[in-house]
Amino acid sequence: ERDGNKIARFDPQTEIWEERVIPTPGSQPWGVALDGNGNVWFAEIAANKIGKLEVASGLFSEYAIPTANSQPWDVAVADDQTVWFTEKAGNKIGKLVPATGLITEYSVPTLNAQPSGIAVFDDAVYGLMIWFTEPAANKVGRLKTVNGQILEFSPPTPSSAPQDVTLT
């Protein structure tokens, strides 16, 4: 609930809503992902943080992003439980290691690309790869985590502004 500053869960069987208020007021949560432990991860656009809700306990954790006003936009969780996210205004891809709270940032090569959607893929040959969209640059990017290299690909349709990405 971006404008309500809450993370909500809806049970379709009982039609009951459960809401949790995020500790930072006005954080504007956006983009959600589940980790292997059932925790909900989300970006806090206005607070410049990545948040975690432990569903079982209802407790929140928040992690400040080093780049000021980066506008974290979307999140994805890898099999190793690292949390990857886009920084729309920061023009970066971020990696959060929850066990240490350490955040590493990777700059997107194209200026003002506004990375938004993100997905993770663990490849047997190339290792963990992070795919993301660059709507303002009309590109899709791929970050190879083994060497930090980012490659960019342009879709065949000009000015298509890709927003989200998923992997099959």
Short mmCIF file of C-alpha atoms in Angstrom, two decimals:
data_model
loop_
_atom_site.label_atom_id
_atom_site.label_comp_id
_atom_site.label_asym_id
_atom_site.label_seq_id
_atom_site.Cartn_x
_atom_site.Cartn_y
_atom_site.Cartn_z
CA GLU A 1 0.00 0.00 0.00
CA ARG A 2 2.21 2.78 -1.32
CA ASP A 3 0.16 5.75 -0.12
CA GLY A 4 -0.97 3.97 3.06
CA ASN A 5 2.64 3.19 4.03
CA LYS A 6 1.74 -0.43 4.74
CA ILE A 7 2.46 -3.96 3.62
CA ALA A 8 -0.81 -5.88 3.35
CA ARG A 9 -1.85 -9.50 2.96
CA PHE A 10 -5.25 -10.60 1.67
CA ASP A 11 -6.67 -14.06 2.32
CA PRO A 12 -9.03 -14.86 -0.57
CA GLN A 13 -10.71 -17.69 1.37
CA THR A 14 -11.71 -15.57 4.36
CA GLU A 15 -11.62 -12.23 2.48
CA ILE A 16 -9.73 -10.76 5.44
CA TRP A 17 -6.99 -8.14 5.09
CA GLU A 18 -3.97 -8.02 7.39
CA GLU A 19 -1.96 -4.79 7.31
CA ARG A 20 1.39 -3.86 8.83
CA VAL A 21 2.52 -0.24 9.09
CA ILE A 22 6.08 0.38 7.91
CA PRO A 23 8.21 2.06 10.64
CA THR A 24 9.42 4.95 8.43
CA PRO A 25 6.49 7.33 7.76
CA GLY A 26 5.80 8.18 4.12
CA SER A 27 8.26 5.58 2.81
CA GLN A 28 6.15 4.73 -0.28
CA PRO A 29 6.69 0.96 -0.50
CA TRP A 30 6.98 -0.43 -4.01
CA GLY A 31 8.00 -3.75 -5.55
CA VAL A 32 7.77 -6.86 -3.40
CA ALA A 33 9.51 -10.25 -3.32
CA LEU A 34 9.49 -13.26 -1.01
CA ASP A 35 12.62 -14.97 0.24
CA GLY A 36 12.99 -18.66 1.06
CA ASN A 37 12.04 -18.02 4.68
CA GLY A 38 8.70 -16.39 3.86
CA ASN A 39 9.89 -12.84 4.53
CA VAL A 40 8.54 -10.01 2.37
CA TRP A 41 11.16 -7.67 0.89
CA PHE A 42 10.21 -4.31 -0.62
CA ALA A 43 11.66 -1.02 -1.84
CA GLU A 44 10.92 2.21 0.05
CA ILE A 45 11.01 4.84 -2.70
CA ALA A 46 10.75 7.99 -0.57
CA ALA A 47 12.77 6.67 2.39
CA ASN A 48 15.71 5.47 0.25
CA LYS A 49 15.66 2.08 1.98
CA ILE A 50 15.07 -1.60 1.38
CA GLY A 51 12.62 -3.06 3.85
CA LYS A 52 11.91 -6.54 5.16
CA LEU A 53 8.80 -7.77 6.92
CA GLU A 54 9.13 -10.99 8.88
CA VAL A 55 5.62 -12.28 8.35
CA ALA A 56 5.62 -14.70 11.30
CA SER A 57 6.63 -12.07 13.88
CA GLY A 58 5.41 -8.89 12.18
CA LEU A 59 8.82 -7.29 12.73
CA PHE A 60 10.35 -4.91 10.20
CA SER A 61 13.99 -4.33 9.29
CA GLU A 62 15.13 -1.45 7.09
CA TYR A 63 18.43 -1.00 5.24
CA ALA A 64 19.56 2.48 4.12
CA ILE A 65 20.92 2.72 0.58
CA PRO A 66 24.33 4.47 0.32
CA THR A 67 23.37 6.62 -2.69
CA ALA A 68 21.17 9.51 -1.52
CA ASN A 69 17.73 9.87 -3.15
CA SER A 70 18.30 6.76 -5.28
CA GLN A 71 14.57 5.88 -5.50
CA PRO A 72 14.75 2.12 -5.00
CA TRP A 73 12.07 0.69 -7.26
CA ASP A 74 11.88 -3.08 -7.47
CA VAL A 75 13.36 -6.04 -5.59
CA ALA A 76 14.21 -9.69 -6.30
CA VAL A 77 15.64 -12.35 -4.00
CA ALA A 78 18.24 -14.85 -5.21
CA ASP A 79 18.44 -18.49 -4.10
CA ASP A 80 21.33 -17.54 -1.77
CA GLN A 81 18.95 -15.03 -0.08
CA THR A 82 20.78 -11.92 -1.35
CA VAL A 83 18.35 -9.14 -2.21
CA TRP A 84 18.81 -7.33 -5.52
CA PHE A 85 17.13 -4.03 -6.31
CA THR A 86 16.98 -1.23 -8.84
CA GLU A 87 17.76 2.41 -8.06
CA LYS A 88 15.66 4.38 -10.54
CA ALA A 89 17.09 7.85 -9.80
CA GLY A 90 20.50 6.52 -8.71
CA ASN A 91 20.91 4.70 -12.05
CA LYS A 92 22.31 1.67 -10.23
CA ILE A 93 21.63 -1.95 -9.38
CA GLY A 94 21.99 -2.74 -5.69
CA LYS A 95 22.82 -5.92 -3.82
CA LEU A 96 21.94 -6.35 -0.13
CA VAL A 97 23.39 -9.19 1.95
CA PRO A 98 20.84 -9.49 4.79
CA ALA A 99 23.19 -11.31 7.18
CA THR A 100 25.61 -8.36 7.25
CA GLY A 101 23.47 -5.46 6.00
CA LEU A 102 26.18 -4.74 3.40
CA ILE A 103 24.96 -3.04 0.23
CA THR A 104 27.00 -3.08 -2.98
CA GLU A 105 26.00 -0.88 -5.91
CA TYR A 106 26.68 -1.31 -9.63
CA SER A 107 26.37 1.69 -11.96
CA VAL A 108 24.29 1.22 -15.11
CA PRO A 109 26.43 2.20 -18.16
CA THR A 110 23.75 4.30 -19.89
CA LEU A 111 23.17 7.62 -18.08
CA ASN A 112 19.65 8.28 -16.78
CA ALA A 113 18.39 4.83 -17.86
CA GLN A 114 16.05 4.73 -14.82
CA PRO A 115 16.38 1.00 -14.03
CA SER A 116 13.06 -0.31 -12.75
CA GLY A 117 12.06 -4.00 -13.08
CA ILE A 118 14.46 -6.72 -11.87
CA ALA A 119 14.73 -10.53 -11.89
CA VAL A 120 17.45 -13.01 -10.86
CA PHE A 121 18.60 -16.11 -12.74
CA ASP A 122 21.12 -18.67 -11.50
CA ASP A 123 22.83 -20.16 -14.54
CA ALA A 124 24.97 -23.31 -14.26
CA VAL A 125 27.57 -21.90 -16.68
CA TYR A 126 27.62 -18.16 -15.95
CA GLY A 127 26.51 -18.14 -12.32
CA LEU A 128 24.01 -15.70 -10.88
CA MET A 129 22.82 -13.11 -13.40
CA ILE A 130 20.62 -10.13 -12.68
CA TRP A 131 18.27 -8.93 -15.43
CA PHE A 132 16.69 -5.48 -15.26
CA THR A 133 14.85 -2.98 -17.41
CA GLU A 134 15.96 0.52 -18.42
CA PRO A 135 12.75 2.25 -19.59
CA ALA A 136 14.28 5.69 -20.19
CA ALA A 137 17.06 4.15 -22.31
CA ASN A 138 14.78 1.64 -24.08
CA LYS A 139 17.03 -1.22 -22.99
CA VAL A 140 17.18 -4.39 -20.91
CA GLY A 141 20.34 -4.95 -18.89
CA ARG A 142 22.14 -7.99 -17.51
CA LEU A 143 24.59 -7.91 -14.61
CA LYS A 144 26.99 -10.85 -14.35
CA THR A 145 27.72 -11.19 -10.66
CA VAL A 146 30.97 -13.12 -11.18
CA ASN A 147 32.69 -10.02 -12.59
CA GLY A 148 30.23 -7.12 -12.12
CA GLN A 149 29.96 -6.60 -15.89
CA ILE A 150 26.72 -5.06 -17.16
CA LEU A 151 25.61 -5.68 -20.73
CA GLU A 152 22.69 -3.83 -22.32
CA PHE A 153 20.30 -4.97 -25.05
CA SER A 154 17.89 -2.83 -27.09
CA PRO A 155 14.48 -4.27 -27.97
CA PRO A 156 13.52 -4.13 -31.67
CA THR A 157 10.72 -1.60 -31.07
CA PRO A 158 12.01 2.00 -30.71
CA SER A 159 10.78 3.94 -27.66
CA SER A 160 9.09 0.86 -26.15
CA ALA A 161 10.25 1.70 -22.59
CA PRO A 162 10.47 -1.79 -21.02
CA GLN A 163 9.25 -1.60 -17.41
CA ASP A 164 9.26 -5.08 -15.86
CA VAL A 165 11.06 -8.37 -16.46
CA THR A 166 10.59 -11.99 -15.45
CA LEU A 167 12.45 -15.16 -16.36
CA THR A 168 11.11 -18.48 -17.56
#
